[in-house]
Structure formats: C-alpha cells, structure tokens
XYZ file of C-alpha atoms in Angstrom:
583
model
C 123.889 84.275 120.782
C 120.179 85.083 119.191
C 120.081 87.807 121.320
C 123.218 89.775 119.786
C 121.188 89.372 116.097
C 119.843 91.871 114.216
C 117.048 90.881 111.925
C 115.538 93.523 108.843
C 112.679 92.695 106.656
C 111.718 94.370 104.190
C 108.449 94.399 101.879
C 107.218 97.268 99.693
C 103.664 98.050 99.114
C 102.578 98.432 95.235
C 100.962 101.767 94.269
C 97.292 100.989 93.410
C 95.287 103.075 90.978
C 93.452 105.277 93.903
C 96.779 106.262 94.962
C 96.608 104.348 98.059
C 99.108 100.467 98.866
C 97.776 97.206 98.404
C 96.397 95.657 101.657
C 99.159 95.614 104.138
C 102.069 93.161 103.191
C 100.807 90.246 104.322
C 103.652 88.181 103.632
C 106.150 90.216 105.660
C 103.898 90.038 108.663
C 103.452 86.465 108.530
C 106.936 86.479 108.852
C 107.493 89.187 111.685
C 105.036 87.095 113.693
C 107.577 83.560 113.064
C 110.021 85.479 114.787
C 108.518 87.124 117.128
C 106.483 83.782 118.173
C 109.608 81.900 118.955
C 110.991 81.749 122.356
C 114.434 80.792 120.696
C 114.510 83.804 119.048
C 113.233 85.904 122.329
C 115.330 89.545 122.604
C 116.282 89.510 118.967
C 115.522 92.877 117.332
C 113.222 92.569 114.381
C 113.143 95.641 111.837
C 110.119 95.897 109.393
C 111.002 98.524 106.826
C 107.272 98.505 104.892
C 106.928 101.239 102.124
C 106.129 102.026 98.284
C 109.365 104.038 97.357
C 111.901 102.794 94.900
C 114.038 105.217 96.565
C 117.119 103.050 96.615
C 119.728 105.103 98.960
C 116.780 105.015 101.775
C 116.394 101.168 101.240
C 120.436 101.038 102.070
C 119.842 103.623 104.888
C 117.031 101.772 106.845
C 119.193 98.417 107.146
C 122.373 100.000 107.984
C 120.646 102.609 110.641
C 119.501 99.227 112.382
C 123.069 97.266 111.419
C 121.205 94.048 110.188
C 122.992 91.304 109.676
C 119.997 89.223 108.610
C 117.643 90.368 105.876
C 114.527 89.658 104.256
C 113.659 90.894 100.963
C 109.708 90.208 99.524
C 110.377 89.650 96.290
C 107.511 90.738 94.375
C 107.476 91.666 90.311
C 107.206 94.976 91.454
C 109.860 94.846 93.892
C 112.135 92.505 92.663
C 114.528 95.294 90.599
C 114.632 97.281 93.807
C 115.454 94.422 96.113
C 118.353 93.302 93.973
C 119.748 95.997 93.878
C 119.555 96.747 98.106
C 121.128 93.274 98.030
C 124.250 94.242 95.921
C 124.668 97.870 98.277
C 124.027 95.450 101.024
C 126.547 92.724 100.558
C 129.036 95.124 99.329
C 128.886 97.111 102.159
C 129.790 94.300 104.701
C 130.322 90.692 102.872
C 129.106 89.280 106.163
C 125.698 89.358 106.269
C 123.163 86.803 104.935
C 120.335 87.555 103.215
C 117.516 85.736 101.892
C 114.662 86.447 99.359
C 111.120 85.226 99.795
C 107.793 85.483 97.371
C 106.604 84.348 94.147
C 109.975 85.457 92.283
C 112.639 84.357 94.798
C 112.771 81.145 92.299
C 116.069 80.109 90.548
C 114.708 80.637 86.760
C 114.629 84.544 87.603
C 118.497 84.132 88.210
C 118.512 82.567 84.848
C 117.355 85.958 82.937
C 120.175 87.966 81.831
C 119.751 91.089 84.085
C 120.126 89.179 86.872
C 122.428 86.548 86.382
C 125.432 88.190 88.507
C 122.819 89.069 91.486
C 123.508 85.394 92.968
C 126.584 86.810 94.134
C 124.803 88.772 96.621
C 121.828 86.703 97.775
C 122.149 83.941 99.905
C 119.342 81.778 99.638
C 115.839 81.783 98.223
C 113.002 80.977 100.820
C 110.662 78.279 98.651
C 108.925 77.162 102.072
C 106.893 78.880 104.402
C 107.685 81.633 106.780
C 109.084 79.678 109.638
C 111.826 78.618 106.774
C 112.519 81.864 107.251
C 112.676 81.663 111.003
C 114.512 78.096 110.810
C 117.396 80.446 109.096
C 117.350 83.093 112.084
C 117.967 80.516 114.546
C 121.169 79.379 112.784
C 124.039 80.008 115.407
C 126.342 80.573 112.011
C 124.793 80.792 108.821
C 127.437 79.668 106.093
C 126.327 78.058 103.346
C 126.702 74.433 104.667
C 124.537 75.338 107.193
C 122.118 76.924 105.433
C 122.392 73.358 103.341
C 120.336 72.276 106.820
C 117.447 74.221 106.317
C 114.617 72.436 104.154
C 112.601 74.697 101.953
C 115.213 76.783 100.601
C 117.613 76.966 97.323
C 121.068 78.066 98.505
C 123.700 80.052 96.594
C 127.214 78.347 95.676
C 129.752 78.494 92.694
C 127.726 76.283 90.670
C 124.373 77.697 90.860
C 121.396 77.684 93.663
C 121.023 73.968 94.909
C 117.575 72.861 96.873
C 117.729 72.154 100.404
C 114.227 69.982 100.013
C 110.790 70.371 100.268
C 109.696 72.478 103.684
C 108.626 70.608 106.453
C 104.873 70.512 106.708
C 103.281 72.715 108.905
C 99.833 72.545 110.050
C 97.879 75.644 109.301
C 96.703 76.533 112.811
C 100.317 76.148 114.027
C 101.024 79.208 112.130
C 101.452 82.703 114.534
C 98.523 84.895 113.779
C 99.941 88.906 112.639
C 96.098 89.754 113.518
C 95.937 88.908 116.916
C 99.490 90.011 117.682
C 98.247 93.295 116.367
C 101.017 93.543 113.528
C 98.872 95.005 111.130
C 97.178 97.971 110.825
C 93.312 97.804 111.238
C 92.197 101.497 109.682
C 91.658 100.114 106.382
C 91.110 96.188 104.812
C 93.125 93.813 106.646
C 94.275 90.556 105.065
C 92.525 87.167 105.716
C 93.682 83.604 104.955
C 91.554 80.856 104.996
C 93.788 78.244 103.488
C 97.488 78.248 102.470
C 98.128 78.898 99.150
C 98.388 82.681 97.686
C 97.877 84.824 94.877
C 100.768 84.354 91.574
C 101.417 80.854 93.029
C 99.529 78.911 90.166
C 99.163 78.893 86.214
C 98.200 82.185 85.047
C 95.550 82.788 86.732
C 97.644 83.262 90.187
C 95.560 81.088 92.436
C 96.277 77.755 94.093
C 94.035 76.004 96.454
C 96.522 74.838 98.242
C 97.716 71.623 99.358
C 96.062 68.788 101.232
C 96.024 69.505 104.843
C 96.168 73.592 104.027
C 92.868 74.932 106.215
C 92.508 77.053 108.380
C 89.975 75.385 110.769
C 86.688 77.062 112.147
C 88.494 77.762 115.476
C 91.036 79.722 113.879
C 88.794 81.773 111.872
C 86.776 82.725 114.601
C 89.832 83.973 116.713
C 90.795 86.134 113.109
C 87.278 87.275 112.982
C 87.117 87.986 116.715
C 90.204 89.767 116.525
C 89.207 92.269 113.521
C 85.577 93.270 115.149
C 87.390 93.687 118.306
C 89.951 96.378 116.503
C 87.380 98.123 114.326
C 89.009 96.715 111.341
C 86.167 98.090 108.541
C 86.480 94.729 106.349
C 88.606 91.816 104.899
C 90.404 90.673 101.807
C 90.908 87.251 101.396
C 94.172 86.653 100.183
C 94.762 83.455 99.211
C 92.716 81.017 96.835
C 89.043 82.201 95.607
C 86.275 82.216 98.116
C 84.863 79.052 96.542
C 87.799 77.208 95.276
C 88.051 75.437 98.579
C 85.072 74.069 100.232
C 85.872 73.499 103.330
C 88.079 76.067 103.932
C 84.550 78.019 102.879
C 82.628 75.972 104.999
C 85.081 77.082 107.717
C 84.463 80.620 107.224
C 80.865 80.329 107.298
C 80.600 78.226 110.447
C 83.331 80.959 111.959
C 81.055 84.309 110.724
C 77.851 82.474 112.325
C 79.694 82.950 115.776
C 81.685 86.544 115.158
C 79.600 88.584 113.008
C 81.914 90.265 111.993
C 80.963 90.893 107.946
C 77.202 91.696 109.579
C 78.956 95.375 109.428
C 82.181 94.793 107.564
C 83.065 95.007 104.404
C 84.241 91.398 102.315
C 86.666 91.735 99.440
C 87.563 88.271 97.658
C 87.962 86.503 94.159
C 85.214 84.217 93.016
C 85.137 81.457 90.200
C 81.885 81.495 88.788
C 81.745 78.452 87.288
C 81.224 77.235 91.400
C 79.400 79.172 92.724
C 76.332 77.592 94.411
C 73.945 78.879 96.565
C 75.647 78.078 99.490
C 77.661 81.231 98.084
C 74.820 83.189 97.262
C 73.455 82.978 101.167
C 76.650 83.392 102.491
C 77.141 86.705 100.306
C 74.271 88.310 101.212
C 74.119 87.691 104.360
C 77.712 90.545 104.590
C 77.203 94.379 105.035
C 79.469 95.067 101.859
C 80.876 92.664 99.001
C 83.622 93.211 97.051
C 84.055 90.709 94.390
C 86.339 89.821 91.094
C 86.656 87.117 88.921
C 88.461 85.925 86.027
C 87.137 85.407 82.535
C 89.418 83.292 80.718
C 90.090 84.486 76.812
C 86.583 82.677 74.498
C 89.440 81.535 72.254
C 89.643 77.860 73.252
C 93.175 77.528 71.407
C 94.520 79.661 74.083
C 97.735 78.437 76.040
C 97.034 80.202 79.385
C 97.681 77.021 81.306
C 94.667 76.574 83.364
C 93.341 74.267 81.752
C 89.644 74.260 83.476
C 86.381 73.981 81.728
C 84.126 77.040 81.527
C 80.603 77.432 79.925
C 80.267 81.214 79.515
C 76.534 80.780 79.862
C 77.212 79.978 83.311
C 79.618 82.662 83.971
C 77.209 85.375 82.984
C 73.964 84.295 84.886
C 76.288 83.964 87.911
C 78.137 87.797 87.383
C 74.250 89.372 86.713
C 72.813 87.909 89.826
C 76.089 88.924 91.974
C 75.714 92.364 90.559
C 72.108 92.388 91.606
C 74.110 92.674 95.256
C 77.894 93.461 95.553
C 80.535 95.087 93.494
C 81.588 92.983 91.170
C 84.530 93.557 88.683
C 85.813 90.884 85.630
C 89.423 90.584 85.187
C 90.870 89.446 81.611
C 94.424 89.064 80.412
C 95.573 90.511 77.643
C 98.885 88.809 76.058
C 98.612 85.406 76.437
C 99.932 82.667 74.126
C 97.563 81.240 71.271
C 95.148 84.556 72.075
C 95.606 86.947 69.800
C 93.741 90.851 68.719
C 90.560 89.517 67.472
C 89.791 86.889 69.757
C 90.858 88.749 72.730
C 88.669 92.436 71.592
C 86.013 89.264 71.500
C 86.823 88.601 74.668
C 86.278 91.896 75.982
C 83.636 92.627 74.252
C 81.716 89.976 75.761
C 82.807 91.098 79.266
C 81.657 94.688 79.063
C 78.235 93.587 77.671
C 78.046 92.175 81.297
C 77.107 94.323 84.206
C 80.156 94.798 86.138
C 83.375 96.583 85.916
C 85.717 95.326 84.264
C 89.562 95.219 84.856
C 92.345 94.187 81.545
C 95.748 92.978 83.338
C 98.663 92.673 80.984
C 100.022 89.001 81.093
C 103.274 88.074 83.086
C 105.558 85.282 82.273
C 105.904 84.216 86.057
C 108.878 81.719 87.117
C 106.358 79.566 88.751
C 104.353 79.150 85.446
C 105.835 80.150 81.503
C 109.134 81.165 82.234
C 109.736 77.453 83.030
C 106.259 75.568 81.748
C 105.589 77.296 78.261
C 106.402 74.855 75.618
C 108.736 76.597 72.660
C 105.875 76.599 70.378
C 104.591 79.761 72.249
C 107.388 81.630 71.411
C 107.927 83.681 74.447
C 109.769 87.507 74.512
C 109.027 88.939 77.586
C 110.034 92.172 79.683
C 113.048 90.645 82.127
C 112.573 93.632 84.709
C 108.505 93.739 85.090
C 108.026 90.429 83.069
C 105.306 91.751 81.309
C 104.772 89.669 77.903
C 106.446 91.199 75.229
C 105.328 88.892 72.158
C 104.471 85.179 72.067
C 102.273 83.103 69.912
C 99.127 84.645 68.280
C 100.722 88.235 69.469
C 103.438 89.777 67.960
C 105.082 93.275 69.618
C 103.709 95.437 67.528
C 99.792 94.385 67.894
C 100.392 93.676 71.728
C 101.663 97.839 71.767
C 98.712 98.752 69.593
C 96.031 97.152 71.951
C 97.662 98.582 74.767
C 97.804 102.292 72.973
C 94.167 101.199 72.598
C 92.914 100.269 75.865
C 94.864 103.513 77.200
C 92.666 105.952 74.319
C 90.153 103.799 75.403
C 90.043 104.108 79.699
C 90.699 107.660 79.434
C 87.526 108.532 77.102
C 85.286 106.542 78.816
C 86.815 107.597 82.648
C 88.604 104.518 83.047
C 92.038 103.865 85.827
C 95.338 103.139 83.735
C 98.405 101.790 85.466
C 101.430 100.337 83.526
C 100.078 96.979 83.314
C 96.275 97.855 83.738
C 93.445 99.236 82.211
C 89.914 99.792 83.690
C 86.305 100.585 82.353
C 83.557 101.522 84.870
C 80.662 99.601 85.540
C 76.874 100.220 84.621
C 76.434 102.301 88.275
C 79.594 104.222 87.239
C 78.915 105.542 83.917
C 76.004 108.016 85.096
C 79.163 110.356 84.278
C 79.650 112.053 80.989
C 82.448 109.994 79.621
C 86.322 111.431 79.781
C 86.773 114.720 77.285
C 90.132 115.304 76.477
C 91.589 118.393 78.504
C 90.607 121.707 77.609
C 94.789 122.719 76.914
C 95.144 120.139 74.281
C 92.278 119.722 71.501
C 88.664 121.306 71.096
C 85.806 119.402 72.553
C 84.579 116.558 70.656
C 88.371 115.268 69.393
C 90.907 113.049 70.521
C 94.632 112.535 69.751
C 95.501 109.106 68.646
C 98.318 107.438 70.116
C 97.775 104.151 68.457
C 100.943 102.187 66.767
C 102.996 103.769 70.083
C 105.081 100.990 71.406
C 106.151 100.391 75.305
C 109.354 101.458 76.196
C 111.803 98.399 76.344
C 114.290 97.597 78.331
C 116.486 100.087 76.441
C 114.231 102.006 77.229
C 114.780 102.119 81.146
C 117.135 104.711 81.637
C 114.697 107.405 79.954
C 111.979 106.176 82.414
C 113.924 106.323 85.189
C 114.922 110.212 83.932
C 110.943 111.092 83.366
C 110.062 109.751 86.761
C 112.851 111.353 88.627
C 112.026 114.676 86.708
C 108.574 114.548 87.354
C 109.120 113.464 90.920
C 111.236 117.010 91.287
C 109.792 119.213 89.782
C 106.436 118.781 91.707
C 108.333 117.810 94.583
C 106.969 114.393 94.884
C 103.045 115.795 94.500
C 102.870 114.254 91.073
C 104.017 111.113 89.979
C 105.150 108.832 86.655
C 102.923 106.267 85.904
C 103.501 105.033 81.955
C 105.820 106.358 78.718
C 105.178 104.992 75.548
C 107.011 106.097 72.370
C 107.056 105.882 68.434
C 109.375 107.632 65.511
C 108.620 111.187 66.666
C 106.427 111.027 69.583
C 106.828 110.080 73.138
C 103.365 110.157 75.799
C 103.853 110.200 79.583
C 101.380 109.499 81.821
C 101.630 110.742 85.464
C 99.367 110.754 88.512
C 98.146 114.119 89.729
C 96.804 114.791 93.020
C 92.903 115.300 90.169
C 93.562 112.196 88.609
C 95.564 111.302 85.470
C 97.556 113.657 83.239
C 98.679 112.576 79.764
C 101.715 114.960 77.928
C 102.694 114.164 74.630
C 105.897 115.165 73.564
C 107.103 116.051 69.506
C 109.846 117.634 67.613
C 108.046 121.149 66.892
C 106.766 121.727 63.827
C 105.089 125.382 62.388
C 101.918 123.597 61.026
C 100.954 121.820 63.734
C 99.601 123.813 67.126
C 100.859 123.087 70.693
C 100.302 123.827 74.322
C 104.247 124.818 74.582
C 107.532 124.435 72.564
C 110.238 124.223 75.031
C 114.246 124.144 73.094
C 112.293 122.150 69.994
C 110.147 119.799 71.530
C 106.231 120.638 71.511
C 104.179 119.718 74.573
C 100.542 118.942 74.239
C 98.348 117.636 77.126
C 95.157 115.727 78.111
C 94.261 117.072 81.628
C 92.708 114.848 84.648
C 88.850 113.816 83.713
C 88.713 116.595 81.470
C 88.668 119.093 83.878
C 90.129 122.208 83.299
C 93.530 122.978 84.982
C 94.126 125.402 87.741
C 96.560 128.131 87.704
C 98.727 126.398 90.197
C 98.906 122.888 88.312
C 99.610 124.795 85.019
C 102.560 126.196 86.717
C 102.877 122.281 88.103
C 103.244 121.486 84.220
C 105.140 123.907 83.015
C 107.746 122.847 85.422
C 107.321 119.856 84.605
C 107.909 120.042 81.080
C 110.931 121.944 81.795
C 112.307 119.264 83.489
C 111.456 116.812 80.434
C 112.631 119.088 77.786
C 116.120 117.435 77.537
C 115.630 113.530 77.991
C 112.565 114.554 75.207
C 115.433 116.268 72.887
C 117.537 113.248 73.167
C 115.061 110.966 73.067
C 113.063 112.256 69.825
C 116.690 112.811 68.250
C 116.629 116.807 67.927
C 119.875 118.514 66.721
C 120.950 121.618 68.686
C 119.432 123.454 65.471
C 116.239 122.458 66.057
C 115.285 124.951 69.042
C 117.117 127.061 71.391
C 117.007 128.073 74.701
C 114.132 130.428 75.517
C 112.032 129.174 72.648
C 109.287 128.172 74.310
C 106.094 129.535 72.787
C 102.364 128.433 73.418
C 100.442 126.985 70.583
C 97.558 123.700 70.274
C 98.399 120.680 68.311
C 95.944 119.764 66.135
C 93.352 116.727 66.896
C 93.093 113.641 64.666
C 89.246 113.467 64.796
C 87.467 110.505 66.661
C-alpha cells in the first residue's frame, strides 16, 4: 500500500564563496511538493535530507534512521561523487530498495566515464523527465525493473546498459505544485523563482535553455508566487531558469504579474541577462525593482571558439548595455575559461576586455557536461577532462599545462587585487569595490610590496584525490570544522592549499626545507609559508589555528613532496620566512 512507503530525497547545497548555500534546492522541492500534491500518495512519509556536507557515513545514517525504501538523489557536478557513493552503501545495505537519480548529470554518458562505470549496479533509474516522473515512480505498487519500463521519462538499469522509457509526458506548467505556496522553502533569504521550464546546465555551455514550446508560467501563476513571497517576508528572488529576457512572454508574464503584487517594489531581483536583448522594455522593468542583481555571459572574442552556442554577438552592443545597467543594479560578467578552439591569448583578450567594463567580473572554469561535450564535441576538440568534477582538463587551443598556468594566474591574480577564489572560480571586484587597497600578501609570509609566485603549479588530478581528501579531512580536524579546504595545487617541490577561514581566505605553501631559503615553520622537513586572509595580520588564536593545522599536514606534505626520513625529524620545527620572488 502507498501508505506503508517510505520516501528519502536527498539534495546538497554547494558552498558559495561568502560561505553561505546556493538558493535553496530548488529541484528537490519541486519534487517534495509532486508527492506531497498527490492524493495517491496521501500518508506516505517524505524525508528531505538538504545539506552541504560530503560527510558520507551521515548521508547513510539519514536514510537508514528513516528506513527508505525509495530514494532520490540530485545529482549535481558537485554532488554527483557523493551520491554514488550513498547509492553503493545504500543498495548494499538492503538490495531491495529502488533508487533513482535526477539533475543535469543523472544522464547515461556519465555511466560511460570510467569511475563510474560499475555504479549502474546500484542505481535504478535516471529521472530525464520532470518531477512528477519522479512521483509516477512512487506510485508504483512494485517497482522492478519491468515496471519501471512503464514510466516515460526515465532510463532504466538492466544487464545491458540503461534503456529509455520515452520522452516524459507533457505537463503544462501551471499544473505543476507550487514549493512556495506550500511553504517548502525557506523565506529568510532569496527564494527561487521560475518563470518558464527549462533550468540552469540544461543547454550548450552556456547552461541556459528557454525551454520548450508550451513551457510558461502564465501571469496567474506568477502572481500567486509573487503573492506568496510578499506575504512571507521573503527579502527577494532568483530566477532560476532561462535569462530574464530569453523568453518574452514568459517576461511579459512577470511584468503583468509584478504590476498586481509589488512585490520587487521592496525586494530584491537576482537573474541572468543576455545583453544582446535587452530592450527597453527591460530597462523599465529593471528600474522599476528596489534591488537588482544581475549577470551575464560574455562569450570568448575569439570567433574560432567551439563553445557550442552558436549565437551572434556584437560586443559593441554588449558594452553599452552592461554601462547603462551598471548606472543601476549590480551587475557582474561571467567568462569561461577552457573552452575548445579558445586558447591563453585570446581568452587574457577576453578578459581584458571584460574588466575594462564597469562591473564585476566572475571567470568559471569550463565543464564538459553530459548534456553538451561529453556527447556533442566533435574529436577535433580533443577533449581530457576531470571525470569526478568534469572540469576541462585540456582540449583544443589549451593544453594542461597553459590551462594550470592561467589558473595559478587568476588565483595570484584574485588574491592581490581582493578577489573570491573557489576551485573552479575566480573573481575581481567591480569599480564600487575597489575603493579598497588591493590584497597584500600576509604579514607571516613575505615583506610588504612582494608576492610569491605560484605560476607553472598544476591542479591536482585525479591521482591526486586521495591527498585532497587527506588535506581536507586534516584541516577539517584540526580546526574542528571552523576552517575549511577549498583548492591544492602542486608542482616538483611545492604544494599550495587554500582554505576558508572564518576572515576570509588563507593560502599555505608547503616545500621540502631548505637552509637558504626563510620560512614561517619547518615541521619534520617540510617548510610552511603563508598568505593570511586580505592581508590582515593574524591573531594569536588563528596562529595557533595554523600551527595545528600544519601539524596535521606535515605527513601527507612529506609523502607528497617525496621527503626521505633523513630529511627532518620529529621536533624540528623551527620558524623562519621564505623568501619573495618580487612582483
């Protein structure tokens, strides 16, 4: 009977730059709502396990403590690794259950990559439809895999490989369950909007679609979602779908809907914009809201460029349209670095052009997404690519070594000039941010005025995971979870780590010790140097922080850099500077 099931979904939140979670998993709640819509399913507990942590074991934990025996992984490209492995703990814990994988990588081709090959073992189907495919599988009485054969919209698991089930049956927008209005997510911070179906990484490259004919979210509906939100306090919206303007009349929609709410009169509006449409429709619509939020795409000026959108764009255009929307809203301009037929010149070009304009602007380093390259990209772009965060690796016009020496120098480059820096992004602050004094390098590392190069470093690869995995756990300890990894880059005799700080970000540099050159601490061999958040100088209490720290990174950093046993000793930790490679 429904009523005996036990349904656990799980979604997990990526870690943004300002330490806080992307807007609330939409996805997940779209889903929660399916169920919890359906009268069929009425009395059927519904688990929503939504958190950051790559904690494993307390993955496992949460689905057992509830006894699921139907569960729904978001399968995101930063969740993904996690997920697969809940699903093996899962399944080998009791063979019975089913579970299912939705999101822009629950798609055959990531089955296909090596790492993950033997993981269709232990999920059942992958949810290509919307969320009441999801709900269609729920309401299975048995869920073998000729039944889930029944269910359009999904790719089920057998010995020969996932087969399709069929295209999902159509569903009219408005049809869809609203998480808003049954008060599923929180309303304290920016709550996702959709105006039309169709979200973010669904398209190529760029990660937009517009969706498909018959995908709007009419007027009606929009002014129940805006009703709802002023009604809960909710300070603003993201729309999380297409850009603002890609879709007229879902825009139009919008519009009409605000005219009657009000709600962005005192809310705050974040979206993505294409520039090359925005009319002034857009303009009046804009400033008619309390607070805009606003980023757009510049594609790479190298016209050879394979990115797969294949759109016109007249920069002219582009830039009158940024320097009148910075006249009014926050506006940032996202590039990619990485992508096929781009290459170091044209893509420094590239940025170079962006930062002349007034805005922030945000460098994203490619994916190969199994929605776009991993199964569109012709051979000629000669694709290598990361298998666990898909981040490009080489391809053509980049080749592994200049892709790790742009990143090295984006990274030199965001810290100096007080920048953000996650694994796969780099920031640089707009014209109303850089009143500052740009980023000096902390006070326990080099004198004012120098800089330590890290260029020619290269990312860790794959092989690389397992020392990762030991920096972050080691980190995570030893500061009891107050300070966290972010990056680790290495080289022949040098590895830098990059972790989060409760002042910002913290850069340690790790060497085989040497008596001509200085260092903040030699610990068994290795010398420690450091870059301390913004500059500022280090309390008492965070030194102790880092010297725990380093401690705890002594060993991997020994193993890692290749010291011999006679290279240091225990107790040989003595404080001295490494020198600075002048800027």
């Amino acid at each position: 009977m429904p009523g005996e099931r036990r349904v656990a979904l799980l979604a997990m939140e990526p870690t943004m730059p300002d330490g806080g979670g992307a807007p609330s998993s939409h996805g997940v709640r779209r889903v929660e709502a399916s169920l919890l819509a359906d009268p069929d399913l009425a009395g059927v507990p519904i688990h929503v396990i939504d958190a950051q942590t790559r904690d494993l074991d307390a993955w496992v934990a949460e689905v057992e403590t509830v006894d699921a025996d139907v569960v729904g992984l978001a399968a995101h490209v930063w969740s993904f690794p996690t997920f697969i492995e809940v699903a093996r703990h899962l399944q080998r814990n009791r063979p019975g259950r089913t579970i299912a994988l939705w999101g822009p990588l629950a798609r055959p081709a990531m089955f296909a990559l090596a790492p993950w090959r033997d993981a269709t073992a232990c999920i059942d189907a992958l949810v290509h439809g919307n969320e009441l495919t999801f709900r269609d599988i729920v309401r299975l009485s048995e869920r073998s895999p000729d039944a889930l054969r029944a269910v359009p919209g999904l790719h089920v698991s057998t010995a020969g490989g996932w087969v399709s089930t069929g295209d999902p049956l159509h569903v009219a927008p408005d049809a869809l369950p609203s998480p808003i209005r049954m008060k599923l997510l929180p309303t304290d911070r920016v709550v996702p909007l959709e105006i039309c179906r169709g979200g973010g990484m669904s398209c190529a490259t760029c990660g937009v679609s517009a969706g498909d004919a018959g995908s709007v979210f009419s007027e009606a509906y929009l002014v129940e979602e805006l009703s709802a939100l002023r009604a809960a306090g909710a300070p603003g919206a993201q729309i999380v779908d297409a850009p603002l303007n890609l879709s007229a009349e879902a825009f139009r929609n919008l519009v009409a809907a605000e005219k009657q709410v009000g709600f962005f009169k005192q809310a705050t509006l974040t979206a993505s914009i294409d520039p090359e449409h925005v009319h002034d429709e857009h303009l009046e619509f804009l400033r008619g809201v309390a607070r805009v939020s606003l980023d757009a795409r510049l594609p790479p000026l190298n016209k050879e460029t394979g990115d797969g959108t294949q759109r016109p764009f007249r920069e002219s255009k582009f830039a009158k349209v940024i320097e009148e929307l910075s006249t009014f809203t926050d506006i940032e301009v996202d590039i990619l670095l990485g992508l096929p037929g781009d290459g170091p010149i044209t893509f420094r070009r590239t940025l170079e052009r962006a930062r002349e304009l007034p805005c922030k602007v945000r460098i994203f380093h490619s994916l190969v997404l199994p929605d776009d390259l991993m199964v569109r990209a012709p051979a000629s772009f000669e694709l290598r690519f990361d298998p666990f965060t898909l981040m490009m690796r080489s391809c053509l016009g980049w080749s592994e070594d200049a892709l790790s020496r742009e990143r090295s120098r984006l990274i030199e480059m965001a810290y100096r000039e007080g920048g953000e820096i996650t694994p796969d992004m780099w920031s640089f602050p707009g014209p109303r941010e850089m009143r500052r004094p740009a980023m000096p390098l902390g006070s326990g590392v080099v004198p004012p005025g120098a800089e330590i190069r890290v260029e020619g470093a290269t990312t860790l690869a794959p092989a690389g995971q397992d020392l990762q995995r030991v920096l972050e756990l080691g980190i995570k300890e030893a500061t009891s979870g107050g300070w966290t990894f972010v990056e680790a880059s290495a080289r022949p005799g040098e590895i830098v780590v990059i972790m989060k700080t409760r002042d910002g970000a913290l850069v340690v540099e790790m060497r085989p010790a040497s008596p001509t050159e200085n260092a903040y601490k030699v610990v068994d061999g290795v010398a420690f140097g450091y870059r301390s958040p913004r500059g500022v100088k280090m309390s008492d209490g965070a030194l102790r922080l880092l010297d725990r720290v380093l401690q705890r990174l002594h060993a991997p950093a020994r193993t890692a850099l290749g010291l011999s046993t006679q290279d240091g000793g225990p107790g040989s930790a003595r404080v001295r500077r490494f020198r600075a490679t002048p800027s």
